[in-house]
Short mmCIF file of C-alpha atoms and ligand atoms in Angstrom, two decimals:
data_model
loop_
_atom_site.label_atom_id
_atom_site.label_comp_id
_atom_site.label_asym_id
_atom_site.label_seq_id
_atom_site.Cartn_x
_atom_site.Cartn_y
_atom_site.Cartn_z
CA MET A 18 -0.29 28.88 -56.02
CA ARG A 19 1.68 27.90 -59.05
CA SER A 20 4.09 25.63 -57.13
CA THR A 21 1.13 23.90 -55.42
CA GLN A 22 -0.36 23.30 -58.84
CA VAL A 23 2.92 21.88 -60.10
CA LEU A 24 3.27 19.64 -57.06
CA SER A 25 -0.27 18.35 -57.27
CA ASP A 26 0.41 17.33 -60.87
CA ALA A 27 3.64 15.56 -59.91
CA LYS A 28 4.15 11.86 -59.50
CA LEU A 29 2.92 10.39 -56.21
CA ALA A 30 5.65 10.13 -53.59
CA ILE A 31 4.80 6.45 -53.26
CA ASP A 32 5.76 6.10 -56.95
CA GLY A 33 9.01 8.01 -56.48
CA GLY A 34 7.68 11.59 -56.84
CA PRO A 35 8.53 14.50 -54.53
CA LYS A 36 7.11 14.48 -50.99
CA ALA A 37 4.24 16.91 -50.42
CA PHE A 38 5.40 17.61 -46.86
CA ALA A 39 9.12 16.99 -46.85
CA ARG A 40 9.79 18.91 -43.66
CA GLN A 41 8.11 21.28 -41.27
CA HIS A 42 8.84 24.96 -41.91
CA GLY A 43 7.36 26.32 -38.69
CA PRO A 44 9.31 25.80 -35.43
CA ARG A 45 8.86 22.55 -33.55
CA ARG A 46 7.66 23.35 -30.05
CA PRO A 47 8.38 20.67 -27.46
CA LYS A 48 5.42 19.79 -25.32
CA ILE A 49 7.76 19.70 -22.34
CA GLY A 50 10.63 22.17 -22.53
CA VAL A 51 12.73 24.71 -20.71
CA GLU A 52 9.88 26.05 -18.55
CA GLU A 53 9.09 22.61 -17.19
CA PHE A 54 12.76 21.97 -16.50
CA MET A 55 12.92 25.28 -14.66
CA SER A 56 9.89 24.30 -12.62
CA ILE A 57 11.80 21.21 -11.45
CA ALA A 58 14.87 23.32 -10.70
CA GLU A 59 12.64 25.61 -8.62
CA ARG A 60 11.37 22.57 -6.69
CA PHE A 61 14.97 21.70 -5.85
CA GLY A 62 15.18 25.04 -4.06
CA PHE A 63 17.82 26.81 -6.14
CA SER A 64 18.01 30.56 -5.53
CA ASP A 65 16.49 33.03 -8.03
CA ASP A 66 19.97 34.00 -9.13
CA THR A 67 20.99 30.43 -9.84
CA LEU A 68 17.67 29.74 -11.58
CA GLU A 69 18.27 32.65 -13.93
CA ARG A 70 21.74 31.39 -14.76
CA ILE A 71 20.42 27.87 -15.39
CA ARG A 72 17.74 29.29 -17.70
CA LEU A 73 20.31 31.22 -19.71
CA VAL A 74 22.53 28.19 -20.15
CA ILE A 75 19.86 25.68 -21.10
CA SER A 76 17.84 27.96 -23.38
CA VAL A 77 20.49 27.69 -26.11
CA ASP A 78 19.68 24.02 -26.74
CA ASP A 79 17.12 23.03 -29.36
CA LEU A 80 15.02 20.39 -27.63
CA GLY A 81 13.31 19.30 -30.83
CA ASP A 82 10.15 17.50 -29.82
CA GLY A 83 11.33 17.61 -26.24
CA PRO A 84 11.58 14.75 -23.80
CA THR A 85 8.75 12.53 -22.75
CA LEU A 86 8.45 11.68 -19.11
CA SER A 87 6.61 8.47 -19.76
CA ARG A 88 8.82 5.44 -19.75
CA PHE A 89 6.97 3.69 -22.53
CA LEU A 90 7.05 6.68 -24.87
CA THR A 91 10.75 7.21 -24.34
CA ALA A 92 12.16 7.28 -27.85
CA HIS A 93 15.26 5.26 -27.00
CA PRO A 94 14.42 2.74 -24.28
CA PRO A 95 18.04 2.48 -23.05
CA HIS A 96 17.66 6.10 -21.99
CA SER A 97 14.60 5.43 -19.87
CA LYS A 98 15.32 6.33 -16.28
CA GLY A 99 12.77 3.72 -15.16
CA GLU A 100 14.77 1.03 -16.93
CA ALA A 101 18.02 2.43 -15.54
CA PHE A 102 16.56 2.32 -12.03
CA GLU A 103 15.47 -1.29 -12.43
CA ARG A 104 18.85 -2.23 -13.92
CA ALA A 105 20.63 -0.62 -10.97
CA ALA A 106 18.32 -2.43 -8.54
CA ARG A 107 19.03 -5.79 -10.20
CA GLU A 108 22.78 -5.17 -10.02
CA ILE A 109 22.85 -3.90 -6.44
CA PHE A 110 20.51 -6.53 -5.01
CA GLY A 111 21.80 -9.31 -7.24
CA CYS A 112 18.37 -10.49 -8.31
CA LYS A 113 16.80 -11.54 -11.58
CA HIS A 114 13.81 -9.18 -11.77
CA ALA A 115 13.16 -5.67 -10.52
CA LEU A 116 9.89 -3.82 -11.06
CA SER A 117 9.68 -0.12 -10.30
CA THR A 118 6.31 1.11 -9.05
CA SER A 119 4.69 4.38 -8.11
CA SER A 120 4.77 3.54 -4.37
CA GLY A 121 5.74 0.90 -1.84
CA THR A 122 2.04 0.20 -1.40
CA GLY A 123 1.80 -0.45 -5.16
CA ALA A 124 4.73 -2.87 -4.92
CA LEU A 125 3.09 -4.70 -2.01
CA HIS A 126 -0.30 -4.89 -3.74
CA SER A 127 1.37 -6.30 -6.87
CA ALA A 128 3.24 -8.86 -4.75
CA MET A 129 0.09 -9.94 -2.91
CA VAL A 130 -1.78 -10.53 -6.16
CA ALA A 131 1.26 -12.19 -7.74
CA VAL A 132 1.47 -14.86 -5.01
CA GLY A 133 -2.25 -15.56 -5.31
CA VAL A 134 -3.80 -13.64 -2.43
CA GLY A 135 -7.54 -13.42 -3.03
CA PRO A 136 -10.95 -14.24 -1.52
CA GLY A 137 -10.79 -17.05 1.05
CA ARG A 138 -7.02 -16.71 1.53
CA GLU A 139 -4.99 -15.38 4.43
CA VAL A 140 -1.62 -13.70 4.82
CA ILE A 141 0.30 -13.55 8.10
CA VAL A 142 1.48 -9.99 8.76
CA PRO A 143 3.36 -8.53 11.73
CA ALA A 144 1.59 -6.67 14.53
CA ILE A 145 4.14 -3.85 14.17
CA GLY A 146 5.21 -2.54 10.77
CA PHE A 147 3.03 -0.32 8.66
CA PHE A 148 -0.65 -0.29 7.70
CA ALA A 149 0.17 -0.81 3.99
CA THR A 150 1.18 -4.47 4.50
CA ALA A 151 -2.16 -5.49 5.96
CA ALA A 152 -4.09 -3.02 3.79
CA THR A 153 -2.77 -4.50 0.55
CA VAL A 154 -3.79 -7.99 1.67
CA VAL A 155 -7.32 -6.62 2.01
CA ALA A 156 -7.03 -4.70 -1.28
CA ALA A 157 -6.22 -8.06 -2.91
CA LYS A 158 -9.35 -9.42 -1.17
CA GLY A 159 -7.42 -11.56 1.29
CA VAL A 160 -7.55 -11.55 5.08
CA PRO A 161 -4.54 -10.42 7.13
CA ILE A 162 -3.74 -12.35 10.30
CA PHE A 163 -1.66 -10.37 12.78
CA CYS A 164 1.26 -12.19 14.33
CA ASP A 165 3.00 -10.92 17.48
CA VAL A 166 6.57 -9.59 17.48
CA ASP A 167 9.78 -10.37 19.35
CA GLU A 168 12.16 -7.92 21.02
CA SER A 169 13.45 -6.80 17.63
CA LEU A 170 9.92 -5.40 17.09
CA CYS A 171 9.77 -7.61 13.98
CA ILE A 172 7.52 -10.65 13.52
CA ASP A 173 8.31 -13.42 16.02
CA PRO A 174 9.09 -16.65 14.11
CA GLU A 175 8.02 -18.66 17.14
CA LYS A 176 4.48 -17.29 16.87
CA ILE A 177 4.00 -17.82 13.13
CA GLU A 178 2.96 -21.48 13.13
CA ALA A 179 0.05 -20.75 15.46
CA CYS A 180 -1.28 -18.29 12.85
CA ILE A 181 -1.20 -20.77 9.97
CA THR A 182 -4.52 -22.21 8.74
CA PRO A 183 -5.45 -24.18 5.61
CA ARG A 184 -6.25 -20.76 4.09
CA THR A 185 -2.77 -19.27 4.59
CA VAL A 186 -0.91 -18.54 1.36
CA ALA A 187 1.88 -16.23 2.50
CA VAL A 188 3.75 -14.63 5.34
CA ALA A 189 4.88 -11.00 5.02
CA PRO A 190 7.65 -10.13 7.48
CA THR A 191 8.41 -6.40 7.77
CA CYS A 192 11.75 -4.81 8.57
CA VAL A 193 10.76 -2.38 11.33
CA MET A 194 12.63 0.93 11.18
CA GLY A 195 15.85 -0.65 10.00
CA ALA A 196 15.56 -3.78 12.15
CA VAL A 197 15.61 -7.06 10.27
CA PRO A 198 13.39 -10.02 11.26
CA ASP A 199 14.99 -13.34 12.11
CA MET A 200 14.65 -14.59 8.54
CA ASP A 201 16.18 -18.10 8.77
CA PRO A 202 13.41 -19.63 10.92
CA ILE A 203 10.77 -17.65 9.02
CA LEU A 204 11.97 -19.09 5.70
CA GLU A 205 12.11 -22.58 7.19
CA ILE A 206 8.51 -22.38 8.44
CA ALA A 207 7.37 -21.02 5.08
CA ARG A 208 9.09 -23.89 3.25
CA LYS A 209 7.60 -26.46 5.62
CA HIS A 210 4.06 -25.16 5.04
CA SER A 211 4.49 -24.21 1.34
CA LEU A 212 3.87 -20.52 2.02
CA LYS A 213 5.21 -17.67 -0.07
CA VAL A 214 7.34 -15.07 1.71
CA ILE A 215 6.75 -11.42 0.83
CA GLU A 216 9.36 -9.27 2.53
CA ASP A 217 8.25 -5.72 3.28
CA CYS A 218 11.58 -3.91 3.43
CA ALA A 219 10.20 -0.39 3.01
CA GLN A 220 11.91 0.71 6.21
CA ALA A 221 15.25 -0.94 5.52
CA PRO A 222 16.41 -0.75 1.89
CA GLY A 223 20.00 -1.93 1.68
CA ALA A 224 19.90 -3.77 5.01
CA LYS A 225 21.42 -7.23 5.15
CA TYR A 226 20.68 -10.42 7.05
CA LYS A 227 23.63 -12.82 7.36
CA GLY A 228 25.30 -11.25 4.35
CA ARG A 229 22.29 -11.23 2.05
CA CYS A 230 20.20 -8.21 1.12
CA VAL A 231 16.75 -8.12 2.65
CA GLY A 232 14.18 -8.28 -0.10
CA THR A 233 16.03 -11.14 -1.80
CA LEU A 234 15.58 -13.75 0.92
CA GLY A 235 11.92 -14.60 0.37
CA ASP A 236 9.93 -15.05 -2.82
CA VAL A 237 9.25 -11.34 -3.35
CA GLY A 238 10.80 -8.26 -1.77
CA CYS A 239 8.98 -4.92 -1.62
CA PHE A 240 10.39 -1.47 -0.91
CA SER A 241 9.11 2.04 -0.61
CA ILE A 242 11.48 4.35 -2.46
CA SER A 243 10.05 7.60 -1.22
CA ALA A 244 11.06 10.92 0.31
CA TYR A 245 10.35 9.81 3.85
CA LYS A 246 12.46 6.65 3.55
CA ILE A 247 16.24 6.47 3.60
CA VAL A 248 16.34 5.96 -0.16
CA GLY A 249 14.03 7.84 -2.53
CA GLY A 250 13.23 11.28 -3.80
CA GLY A 251 9.44 11.58 -3.79
CA GLU A 252 7.00 8.71 -4.19
CA GLY A 253 8.09 5.35 -5.51
CA GLY A 254 8.38 1.64 -4.89
CA LEU A 255 10.34 -1.40 -5.95
CA LEU A 256 9.56 -5.09 -6.19
CA LEU A 257 12.27 -7.77 -6.48
CA THR A 258 11.98 -11.43 -7.31
CA ASP A 259 13.93 -14.26 -8.92
CA ASP A 260 10.75 -16.04 -9.97
CA ASN A 261 9.66 -15.47 -13.59
CA ARG A 262 5.98 -16.20 -13.02
CA LEU A 263 5.74 -14.03 -9.90
CA TYR A 264 7.41 -11.22 -11.82
CA GLU A 265 5.04 -11.55 -14.75
CA ARG A 266 2.00 -11.62 -12.49
CA ALA A 267 3.26 -8.62 -10.51
CA CYS A 268 3.78 -6.76 -13.81
CA GLN A 269 0.24 -7.67 -14.87
CA LEU A 270 -1.19 -6.09 -11.73
CA ALA A 271 1.10 -3.06 -11.86
CA GLU A 272 0.82 -2.51 -15.63
CA CYS A 273 -2.45 -4.00 -16.79
CA GLY A 274 -2.06 -2.46 -20.25
CA GLY A 275 0.26 -5.39 -20.85
CA LEU A 276 3.17 -3.20 -21.92
CA THR A 277 5.59 -5.51 -20.15
CA ARG A 278 4.40 -8.60 -22.05
CA PRO A 279 6.35 -9.73 -25.13
CA ASP A 280 3.11 -9.32 -27.11
CA ARG A 281 0.69 -7.22 -25.15
CA PHE A 282 -2.40 -8.47 -27.04
CA ALA A 283 -1.47 -12.15 -27.06
CA PRO A 284 -3.77 -14.63 -25.31
CA PRO A 285 -2.55 -15.85 -21.93
CA ARG A 286 0.48 -18.15 -22.22
CA TYR A 287 -0.56 -19.97 -19.03
CA GLU A 288 -3.41 -19.89 -16.56
CA GLY A 289 -3.11 -16.87 -14.31
CA GLU A 290 -0.93 -14.80 -16.65
CA LEU A 291 -3.60 -12.40 -17.84
CA PHE A 292 -6.00 -10.55 -15.55
CA CYS A 293 -7.23 -7.03 -14.86
CA GLY A 294 -4.86 -4.91 -12.85
CA THR A 295 -4.11 -1.26 -12.54
CA ASN A 296 -1.27 1.18 -13.28
CA TYR A 297 1.49 1.52 -10.69
CA ARG A 298 4.18 2.68 -13.14
CA MET A 299 6.94 4.83 -11.70
CA SER A 300 7.21 8.17 -13.52
CA GLU A 301 10.40 8.99 -15.37
CA LEU A 302 10.93 12.03 -13.13
CA GLU A 303 10.86 9.90 -9.98
CA ALA A 304 13.06 7.30 -11.63
CA ALA A 305 15.60 9.97 -12.57
CA VAL A 306 16.08 10.82 -8.90
CA ASN A 307 15.78 7.26 -7.65
CA VAL A 308 18.43 5.85 -9.99
CA VAL A 309 20.92 8.15 -8.30
CA GLN A 310 19.53 7.49 -4.83
CA ILE A 311 19.71 3.72 -5.09
CA ARG A 312 23.36 3.85 -6.11
CA LYS A 313 24.10 5.77 -2.89
CA MET A 314 22.26 3.17 -0.79
CA PRO A 315 24.99 0.57 -0.08
CA SER A 316 27.55 3.06 1.23
CA LEU A 317 24.86 4.91 3.19
CA ILE A 318 23.83 1.72 4.98
CA THR A 319 27.47 0.82 5.71
CA ARG A 320 27.95 4.26 7.29
CA TYR A 321 24.80 3.92 9.40
CA ASN A 322 25.78 0.47 10.63
CA THR A 323 29.31 1.58 11.53
CA ILE A 324 27.87 4.48 13.53
CA ARG A 325 25.23 2.34 15.25
CA ASN A 326 27.73 -0.36 16.24
CA SER A 327 30.29 2.17 17.40
CA ILE A 328 27.74 3.74 19.79
CA LEU A 329 26.26 0.43 20.95
CA SER A 330 29.69 -1.00 21.74
CA LYS A 331 30.28 1.88 24.19
CA LEU A 332 27.01 1.53 26.13
CA LYS A 333 26.82 0.11 29.64
CA THR A 334 24.18 -2.41 30.61
CA PHE A 335 21.38 -1.63 33.08
CA LYS A 336 18.89 -3.61 35.10
CA GLU A 337 15.85 -1.65 33.92
CA ILE A 338 16.78 -1.40 30.23
CA VAL A 339 16.19 -4.00 27.54
CA PRO A 340 17.90 -3.04 24.29
CA GLN A 341 16.16 -3.89 21.04
CA LYS A 342 17.23 -7.34 19.86
CA ILE A 343 19.45 -7.19 16.78
CA HIS A 344 19.24 -10.48 14.91
CA ASP A 345 22.35 -9.77 12.84
CA PRO A 346 24.79 -7.25 14.38
CA ASP A 347 26.57 -6.89 11.02
CA GLY A 348 23.28 -6.34 9.20
CA GLY A 349 20.15 -4.24 9.45
CA ALA A 350 19.97 -0.59 8.53
CA GLY A 351 21.36 1.14 11.60
CA TYR A 352 19.77 4.57 11.39
CA MET A 353 18.30 4.17 14.83
CA ILE A 354 19.08 2.87 18.32
CA ARG A 355 16.13 1.58 20.27
CA PHE A 356 15.49 0.28 23.79
CA PHE A 357 12.67 -0.53 26.16
CA PRO A 358 12.78 0.99 29.67
CA GLU A 359 11.03 -1.13 32.32
CA THR A 360 8.08 1.24 32.70
CA ILE A 361 6.46 4.04 30.72
CA GLU A 362 7.11 6.42 33.63
CA LEU A 363 10.83 5.65 33.60
CA GLY A 364 10.87 5.97 29.81
CA ARG A 365 9.40 9.45 29.98
CA LYS A 366 12.11 10.61 32.42
CA ILE A 367 14.84 9.11 30.24
CA ALA A 368 13.38 10.66 27.10
CA ALA A 369 13.25 14.14 28.65
CA ALA A 370 16.81 13.81 29.94
CA LEU A 371 18.14 12.59 26.58
CA ASN A 372 16.47 15.51 24.85
CA ALA A 373 18.09 17.88 27.30
CA GLU A 374 21.46 16.31 26.43
CA GLY A 375 20.78 17.15 22.77
CA ILE A 376 20.41 13.51 21.78
CA GLY A 377 17.66 13.25 19.19
CA ILE A 378 14.94 10.95 20.31
CA GLY A 379 11.38 10.42 19.30
CA ARG A 380 8.99 7.61 18.65
CA PHE A 381 8.33 6.85 15.01
CA LEU A 382 7.05 10.11 13.55
CA TRP A 383 6.17 11.71 16.85
CA PRO A 384 7.73 14.88 18.21
CA ALA A 385 10.47 14.27 20.73
CA GLU A 386 8.40 15.36 23.74
CA CYS A 387 5.98 12.48 23.07
CA ALA A 388 8.86 10.02 22.87
CA VAL A 389 7.34 7.40 25.08
CA ARG A 390 3.88 6.50 23.92
CA GLY A 391 2.05 5.25 26.98
CA LYS A 392 -1.51 4.03 27.05
CA ASP A 393 -3.14 7.38 26.30
CA ALA A 394 -1.25 7.85 23.03
CA PRO A 395 -2.96 8.98 19.83
CA PRO A 396 -3.37 6.34 17.10
CA ASP A 397 -0.42 5.25 15.00
CA TRP A 398 -0.51 3.30 11.73
CA HIS A 399 2.58 1.31 12.67
CA VAL A 400 0.79 -0.90 15.19
CA TYR A 401 -2.01 -3.33 14.36
CA LYS A 402 -4.55 -2.08 16.89
CA ASP A 403 -4.62 1.36 15.24
CA MET A 404 -5.04 0.02 11.70
CA PHE A 405 -8.74 0.80 11.93
CA ALA A 406 -9.78 -0.05 8.38
CA VAL A 407 -8.57 -3.60 9.05
CA MET A 408 -9.54 -3.88 12.71
CA LEU A 409 -13.10 -2.71 11.93
CA GLN A 410 -13.26 -4.87 8.78
CA THR A 411 -14.50 -1.95 6.71
CA ASP A 412 -15.62 -2.50 3.12
CA PRO A 413 -16.15 0.26 0.53
CA ALA A 414 -18.72 -1.76 -1.43
CA GLU A 415 -20.69 -3.26 1.46
CA SER A 416 -20.06 -6.67 -0.10
CA GLY A 417 -18.65 -8.28 3.01
CA CYS A 418 -15.55 -9.25 1.04
CA PRO A 419 -13.00 -10.33 2.13
CA PHE A 420 -13.85 -10.70 5.82
CA SER A 421 -17.30 -12.22 5.65
CA CYS A 422 -17.66 -13.29 2.05
CA PRO A 423 -18.83 -16.84 1.21
CA ALA A 424 -15.41 -17.71 -0.25
CA TYR A 425 -13.91 -17.14 3.20
CA HIS A 426 -16.68 -18.71 5.26
CA GLU A 427 -16.87 -21.80 3.06
CA LYS A 428 -13.23 -22.47 3.86
CA GLY A 429 -13.95 -22.15 7.56
CA GLY A 430 -12.61 -18.59 7.82
CA ARG A 431 -13.90 -16.41 10.65
CA ILE A 432 -11.97 -13.41 11.88
CA GLU A 433 -12.30 -10.96 14.73
CA TYR A 434 -9.62 -8.42 15.54
CA ASN A 435 -9.15 -7.05 19.04
CA GLN A 436 -6.67 -4.88 20.85
CA GLY A 437 -4.74 -7.31 23.02
CA ASP A 438 -4.46 -9.97 20.28
CA CYS A 439 -0.69 -9.33 20.18
CA PRO A 440 0.35 -8.53 23.77
CA VAL A 441 4.11 -8.25 23.16
CA ALA A 442 3.53 -5.68 20.41
CA ASP A 443 1.07 -3.77 22.62
CA ASP A 444 3.60 -3.59 25.42
CA LEU A 445 6.84 -2.92 23.51
CA PHE A 446 5.28 -0.38 21.16
CA ASP A 447 4.13 1.74 24.08
CA ARG A 448 7.48 1.59 25.91
CA ASN A 449 10.06 1.89 23.19
CA ILE A 450 12.45 4.79 22.95
CA GLN A 451 14.38 5.42 19.78
CA ILE A 452 17.38 7.57 19.06
CA TRP A 453 17.72 8.70 15.46
CA LEU A 454 21.25 8.68 14.11
CA ASP A 455 22.78 10.84 11.41
CA SER A 456 24.86 9.27 8.66
CA GLY A 457 27.34 12.14 9.01
CA TYR A 458 28.33 11.35 12.61
CA ASP A 459 32.07 10.88 13.08
CA GLU A 460 33.80 8.91 15.83
CA GLU A 461 33.75 11.88 18.18
CA ASP A 462 29.97 12.25 17.68
CA CYS A 463 29.59 8.53 18.46
CA ARG A 464 31.67 8.90 21.64
CA ASN A 465 29.63 11.92 22.76
CA ILE A 466 26.29 10.26 22.08
CA ALA A 467 27.33 7.06 23.86
CA ALA A 468 28.56 9.13 26.82
CA GLY A 469 25.25 11.03 26.89
CA ILE A 470 23.18 7.84 26.88
CA ASN A 471 25.36 6.32 29.61
CA LYS A 472 25.08 9.52 31.67
CA VAL A 473 21.27 9.59 31.47
CA LEU A 474 20.72 5.87 32.02
CA SER A 475 23.14 5.84 34.97
CA ALA A 476 21.12 8.64 36.58
CA TYR A 477 17.81 6.76 36.39
CA CYS A 478 18.74 3.08 36.28
CA MET A 479 20.97 0.61 38.08
CA GLU A 480 24.09 -0.45 36.26
CA ASP A 481 24.17 -4.19 35.96
CA GLU A 482 27.08 -6.11 34.47
CA ASN A 483 24.73 -9.01 33.86
CA GLY A 484 22.12 -6.78 32.19
CA ARG A 485 21.14 -7.30 28.58
CA GLN A 486 23.93 -6.51 26.13
CA TRP A 487 23.27 -3.90 23.45
CA ILE A 488 24.91 -5.83 20.66
C1 LIG B 510 6.82 -0.99 6.21
C2 LIG B 510 6.16 -0.17 5.14
N1 LIG B 510 5.54 -0.78 4.13
C3 LIG B 510 4.96 -0.09 3.14
C4 LIG B 510 4.95 1.29 3.12
C5 LIG B 510 4.24 2.01 2.04
O1 LIG B 510 5.10 2.70 1.20
P1 LIG B 510 4.57 3.93 0.31
O2 LIG B 510 4.28 5.05 1.24
O3 LIG B 510 5.70 4.20 -0.61
O4 LIG B 510 3.35 3.49 -0.39
C6 LIG B 510 5.60 1.98 4.15
C7 LIG B 510 5.61 3.45 4.15
O5 LIG B 510 5.75 4.08 5.17
C8 LIG B 510 6.21 1.24 5.19
O6 LIG B 510 6.82 1.83 6.19
#
């Protein structure tokens, strides 16, 4: 009581007097502390014994206020894992800007908006890839135009020009399950028609095309960095570009609080800089895992490609088998071998026999016994005809936008989607067989797998020296 009295009579701290609250006497309790860390350790699957030992070791540290898992509250920005992830991405891909996002879909949506997709505008997307590419065109209020594929299962450059209209603003080639589209002619067509190129490389991070990383060939590259991709721990995405304006506009969509702007409350520095977006920020926890994952990516892809090429170089050629076209044998992300038997019937026999040999097959995410899709297959989001929300032109607000809004109709836009629009995709998607590879295979594994494939194909097909080469 007395000391309070004395203090309240003292000079104000602002005038050089003693501070009323010089330091906290009670313990500081971090908002996020040991228990949260242990919860993460549990998620990693450590045993109870190990968890107990970890708890004992880490409990001795005083965490002070504790960490923050938000990138923008990180006390020392150089320690932000989000920043570290973006820095690593810039270094590895050799590009000027990298933006981490909460998902590959978030990266794609940001890219679509950045290049100016909106009402009355179209984007050419591949008939095979993933729903998110077309869906984010629609989310940006644009109209996706499906383009057929070639025997790589990626967009066919020869079919792109027929899809171009005065409303086209971009083309979005997808790397399909590690396969890389034939980018040179795609880039040439885009240049000729002043279209932006948004590469969707979600299924092939680290793949190359003629020595250059996919995702850095077009105007913007988008990746999913998630648990079910070859790089990524949980949910995440990445956007790459060398273009300052595209980067700033992508940031504006992905971080509409303006935290990435030099002055977040400043008026727009140019038309199109400032607009309402959303929040696709990657969390610090995801970034912590992904910064490690992305550094493993180049050597992982090299291993996959060595394994793929080793097996392919040992395969015989057959009359009834068309191997997937590989546009760059030194590139791609070779975690899979794929081919198209002449008929679905033949494919089913081959699939069963390969399974019996212990060679892991399957079609996209299907179980191995459904390896060859056929006509009666259940829907699959990797092929245009099953992307129902697009095919049926659904609209959550009953506004008609983007498919039948005035902005589209005034520019002469009319769209109808039908199964059969992309016949090559329809056919190849139903017939393809894929063999998943493991990055740990050694040369003996490669020899055994090649021998198994040759054994099965020789039993059901006719060897043909003039048949299509695998590589
Ligand atoms: C080609 C492609 N694009 C985009 C995405 C979407 O990525 P995410 O699931 O991280 O949103 C995926 C995911 O499967 C994909 O395969």
